[in-house]
Coordinates of C-alpha atoms in Angstrom, one line a residue:
M1 CA 1.4 43.4 -15.1
K2 CA -1.6 41.8 -13.7
Q3 CA -2.2 38.2 -14.9
R4 CA -5.6 37.3 -16.2
P5 CA -7.4 34.5 -14.4
N6 CA -7.1 31.1 -16.0
Y7 CA -10.8 30.1 -16.1
L8 CA -10.0 26.9 -18.0
A9 CA -7.7 25.7 -15.3
G10 CA -10.2 26.6 -12.6
F11 CA -12.9 24.7 -14.4
A12 CA -10.7 21.6 -14.8
T13 CA -9.8 21.8 -11.1
L14 CA -13.5 22.0 -10.2
L15 CA -14.3 19.1 -12.4
W16 CA -11.6 17.0 -10.9
L17 CA -12.8 17.8 -7.4
V18 CA -16.3 16.7 -8.4
L19 CA -15.0 13.4 -9.8
I20 CA -13.0 12.7 -6.7
G21 CA -15.6 13.9 -4.2
L22 CA -18.7 12.2 -5.7
P23 CA -17.5 8.6 -4.8
V24 CA -16.6 9.8 -1.3
Y25 CA -20.1 11.4 -0.9
V26 CA -21.8 8.2 -2.1
M27 CA -19.8 6.0 0.2
L28 CA -20.3 8.3 3.3
G29 CA -24.0 8.8 2.6
A30 CA -24.7 5.1 2.2
A31 CA -22.7 4.1 5.3
L32 CA -24.8 6.5 7.5
Q33 CA -28.3 5.2 6.4
S34 CA -30.2 2.0 6.7
Q35 CA -30.6 -0.4 3.9
S36 CA -34.3 0.5 3.4
D37 CA -33.5 4.3 3.3
F38 CA -30.7 3.6 0.8
S39 CA -33.2 1.7 -1.5
D40 CA -35.7 4.7 -1.3
N41 CA -33.2 7.6 -1.6
G42 CA -30.8 6.0 -4.1
P43 CA -27.0 6.3 -4.1
L44 CA -27.0 10.1 -4.4
G45 CA -29.6 10.7 -1.7
W46 CA -28.5 11.9 1.7
P47 CA -29.9 9.9 4.6
D48 CA -33.0 11.4 6.4
H49 CA -31.9 9.8 9.7
L50 CA -28.3 9.2 10.4
T51 CA -27.4 5.8 11.8
F52 CA -24.3 3.9 12.8
H53 CA -25.9 0.5 12.6
N54 CA -23.9 -0.4 9.5
F55 CA -20.6 -0.1 11.4
V56 CA -21.9 -2.2 14.3
Y57 CA -23.2 -4.7 11.8
D58 CA -19.8 -5.0 10.2
F59 CA -18.1 -5.7 13.5
Q60 CA -20.7 -8.2 14.4
N61 CA -20.0 -10.1 11.1
G62 CA -16.3 -10.4 11.5
F63 CA -14.9 -7.1 10.3
G64 CA -12.8 -6.7 13.4
Q65 CA -11.0 -10.0 12.7
Y66 CA -10.5 -9.1 9.1
F67 CA -9.1 -5.7 10.1
V68 CA -6.6 -7.3 12.6
N69 CA -5.4 -9.8 10.0
T70 CA -4.9 -7.2 7.4
L71 CA -3.0 -5.0 9.9
V72 CA -0.7 -8.0 10.8
V73 CA 0.0 -8.7 7.1
T74 CA 0.6 -5.0 6.3
V75 CA 2.9 -4.3 9.3
S76 CA 4.9 -7.6 8.6
V77 CA 5.3 -6.8 4.9
V78 CA 6.5 -3.3 5.6
A79 CA 8.9 -4.6 8.3
I80 CA 10.4 -7.1 5.9
V81 CA 10.8 -4.5 3.1
V82 CA 12.4 -1.9 5.5
L83 CA 14.8 -4.5 6.9
L84 CA 16.0 -5.9 3.6
V85 CA 15.8 -3.2 0.9
P86 CA 17.9 -0.4 2.5
P87 CA 21.0 -2.6 3.1
L88 CA 20.6 -4.2 -0.4
T89 CA 20.3 -0.9 -2.2
F90 CA 23.2 0.6 -0.2
T91 CA 25.4 -2.3 -1.3
I92 CA 24.3 -1.9 -4.9
V93 CA 24.9 1.9 -5.0
R94 CA 28.4 1.6 -3.4
N95 CA 29.5 -1.2 -5.7
I96 CA 27.6 -0.3 -8.9
G97 CA 30.9 -0.1 -10.8
R98 CA 31.4 -3.8 -10.5
R99 CA 30.1 -5.9 -13.3
S100 CA 28.9 -8.6 -10.9
T101 CA 26.9 -6.1 -8.8
R102 CA 25.2 -4.7 -12.0
G103 CA 24.4 -8.3 -13.0
V104 CA 22.8 -9.2 -9.7
F105 CA 20.8 -5.9 -9.7
R106 CA 19.5 -6.6 -13.2
L107 CA 18.6 -10.1 -12.2
F108 CA 16.8 -8.9 -9.1
L109 CA 14.8 -6.4 -11.2
L110 CA 13.6 -9.2 -13.4
G111 CA 11.0 -9.7 -10.7
L112 CA 9.2 -6.6 -12.2
A113 CA 8.4 -8.6 -15.3
V114 CA 6.9 -11.6 -13.4
P115 CA 3.2 -11.1 -12.7
A116 CA 1.7 -12.7 -9.6
Q117 CA -0.8 -14.6 -11.7
A118 CA 2.0 -16.5 -13.4
V119 CA 3.3 -18.0 -10.2
I120 CA 0.2 -18.4 -8.1
V121 CA -0.1 -22.1 -8.8
P122 CA 3.5 -23.0 -7.9
M123 CA 3.1 -20.7 -4.9
F124 CA 0.0 -22.6 -3.8
Y125 CA 1.9 -25.9 -4.1
V126 CA 5.0 -24.6 -2.2
M127 CA 2.9 -23.1 0.7
S128 CA 0.9 -26.3 1.0
Q129 CA 4.1 -28.4 1.1
V130 CA 5.8 -26.3 3.8
G131 CA 2.6 -26.1 5.9
L132 CA 1.9 -22.4 5.4
Y133 CA -1.4 -22.8 3.6
D134 CA -4.3 -21.0 5.3
N135 CA -1.7 -19.1 7.4
L136 CA -1.0 -15.4 7.4
I137 CA 2.7 -16.1 7.0
G138 CA 1.9 -17.7 3.7
V139 CA 0.4 -14.4 2.6
I140 CA 3.1 -12.2 4.1
L141 CA 6.1 -13.8 2.4
P142 CA 5.0 -13.7 -1.3
T143 CA 3.5 -10.2 -0.8
A144 CA 6.8 -9.0 0.5
A145 CA 8.7 -10.8 -2.2
F146 CA 6.8 -9.0 -5.0
C147 CA 7.3 -5.7 -3.3
L148 CA 11.1 -6.0 -3.1
P149 CA 12.0 -5.3 -6.8
V150 CA 10.0 -2.1 -7.0
C151 CA 11.1 -0.9 -3.6
A152 CA 14.8 -1.6 -4.5
L153 CA 14.4 0.4 -7.7
I154 CA 12.9 3.3 -5.9
L155 CA 15.4 3.4 -3.1
T156 CA 18.4 2.9 -5.4
G157 CA 17.3 6.1 -7.3
S158 CA 17.0 7.9 -4.0
M159 CA 20.4 6.8 -2.7
R160 CA 22.2 7.7 -6.0
E161 CA 21.3 11.3 -5.3
I162 CA 23.6 11.4 -2.3
A163 CA 26.8 13.2 -3.2
P164 CA 29.9 10.9 -3.4
E165 CA 31.9 13.6 -1.6
L166 CA 29.9 12.9 1.6
F167 CA 30.9 9.2 1.5
E168 CA 34.5 10.1 0.9
A169 CA 34.4 12.6 3.8
M170 CA 33.1 10.1 6.3
T171 CA 35.5 7.4 5.1
M172 CA 38.4 9.8 5.6
D173 CA 37.2 10.5 9.1
G174 CA 37.5 6.8 9.8
A175 CA 33.8 6.0 9.7
S176 CA 32.9 2.3 9.3
T177 CA 30.5 1.1 6.7
R178 CA 27.8 0.6 9.3
R179 CA 28.2 4.1 10.6
V180 CA 28.1 5.5 7.1
F181 CA 24.9 3.6 6.5
F182 CA 23.1 4.6 9.6
Q183 CA 24.4 8.2 10.0
L184 CA 24.5 9.3 6.4
V185 CA 22.6 7.1 4.0
V186 CA 19.4 6.5 6.1
P187 CA 18.8 10.2 7.1
L188 CA 19.4 11.4 3.5
S189 CA 17.1 8.7 2.1
R190 CA 14.0 9.5 4.2
G191 CA 12.1 10.4 1.0
G192 CA 12.8 7.0 -0.6
L193 CA 12.2 5.2 2.6
S194 CA 8.8 6.8 3.0
T195 CA 8.0 5.9 -0.6
I196 CA 8.7 2.2 -0.1
V197 CA 6.8 2.1 3.2
V198 CA 3.7 3.6 1.6
F199 CA 4.0 1.4 -1.5
S200 CA 4.5 -1.8 0.3
A201 CA 1.7 -0.9 2.8
L202 CA -0.7 -0.3 -0.1
Q203 CA 0.3 -3.5 -1.8
A204 CA -0.3 -5.5 1.4
W205 CA -3.4 -3.7 2.6
N206 CA -5.1 -4.0 -0.8
G207 CA -3.8 -7.5 -1.6
F208 CA -6.4 -9.9 -3.0
L209 CA -4.9 -12.7 -5.1
F210 CA -2.6 -14.2 -2.5
P211 CA -5.2 -14.1 0.3
L212 CA -7.8 -15.6 -2.0
V213 CA -5.7 -18.6 -3.1
L214 CA -3.5 -19.1 0.0
T215 CA -6.2 -18.8 2.7
Q216 CA -9.5 -20.5 3.4
S217 CA -10.8 -20.2 6.9
E218 CA -12.6 -17.2 8.4
S219 CA -9.8 -16.7 11.0
S220 CA -7.3 -16.1 8.2
K221 CA -9.4 -13.8 6.0
V222 CA -8.3 -10.2 5.3
I223 CA -10.5 -7.2 4.5
T224 CA -10.5 -7.6 0.7
L225 CA -11.9 -11.1 1.1
G226 CA -14.2 -10.3 4.1
L227 CA -16.2 -7.8 2.0
Y228 CA -17.7 -10.8 0.2
N229 CA -19.6 -11.6 3.4
F230 CA -22.0 -8.7 2.7
R231 CA -23.2 -10.4 -0.4
T232 CA -25.9 -13.0 -0.2
Q233 CA -27.9 -15.1 -2.7
Y234 CA -30.7 -12.5 -2.4
G235 CA -28.6 -9.3 -2.9
T236 CA -26.0 -7.1 -1.4
N237 CA -26.1 -5.1 1.8
V238 CA -24.7 -2.0 0.1
P239 CA -24.7 0.4 3.2
A240 CA -22.9 -2.2 5.3
L241 CA -20.5 -2.9 2.4
L242 CA -19.7 0.7 1.9
A243 CA -19.3 1.2 5.7
A244 CA -16.7 -1.5 5.7
V245 CA -14.9 0.0 2.7
L246 CA -14.9 3.4 4.4
M247 CA -13.3 1.9 7.6
S248 CA -10.8 0.0 5.5
T249 CA -9.6 3.2 3.7
V250 CA -8.9 5.2 6.9
P251 CA -5.6 3.6 8.0
I252 CA -3.9 3.7 4.6
L253 CA -5.2 7.3 4.1
L254 CA -3.6 8.3 7.4
V255 CA -0.3 6.8 6.3
Y256 CA -0.4 8.7 3.1
L257 CA -1.3 12.0 4.8
F258 CA 1.6 11.8 7.2
A259 CA 4.1 10.7 4.6
R260 CA 2.9 12.5 1.5
R261 CA 5.7 15.1 1.4
A262 CA 8.5 12.6 1.8
L263 CA 6.6 10.3 -0.7
I264 CA 6.7 12.9 -3.4
Q265 CA 10.4 13.6 -2.8
G266 CA 11.2 9.9 -3.0
L267 CA 9.3 9.5 -6.3
M268 CA 11.3 12.4 -7.7
G269 CA 14.5 10.5 -7.0
V270 CA 13.5 7.3 -8.9
G271 CA 14.9 8.6 -12.2
G272 CA 18.1 9.8 -10.5
K273 CA 21.7 9.4 -11.7

């Protein structure tokens, strides 16, 4: 029996594509035209003459430094999360039957209930006292700390999907805990690992509060703060601003495109056993 086409679903899909594509069109069109053309054509107008001057202007006004700083923060945060979370969640999953392990895990997850705004003043004081104010390390550490509870929750759900029989088989073969972790758990947790990598990278790349409060000099600014440079007392250079936004979205978009399949699989495992 031939199914009738679902026109309602098709219309909803088309509407969704328009809602997603319109901001991209505005951003791309504005980035490729001069400020005077943008004022004449409006946000929905396509440029009469394409120009890459906005991208050159961005780099002349420090975008390159902001990009490098943001990349350093993001790579460092992801590295900390990947180094700490998998061994932590492996220990939790293998010892979840113990009351002490469950208590530590619940205490660790209390970090989900603590907003960054609630600790920003003590964080500023601590970083100032230890000499990490206006230093990228002072941004990296608290950003990674706030990523740990969510990443631990995600990866714990992914590791719980591994059949206990596989652990028993490797143990009976004489495999050490280290071998079980690297040869069994890590390969079977690729979905969860991809998820925490993308999540922590997004949190670090788009971070605003910690860089705003814990940095001051131009040499320590990240992209989210550097975008303010395109605002003046007389107005905002919209084409240059949107060109900077466009360039800032490309790296994290590439990360998502390469990890999207594993990301979806990892999210499906969050509500595991």
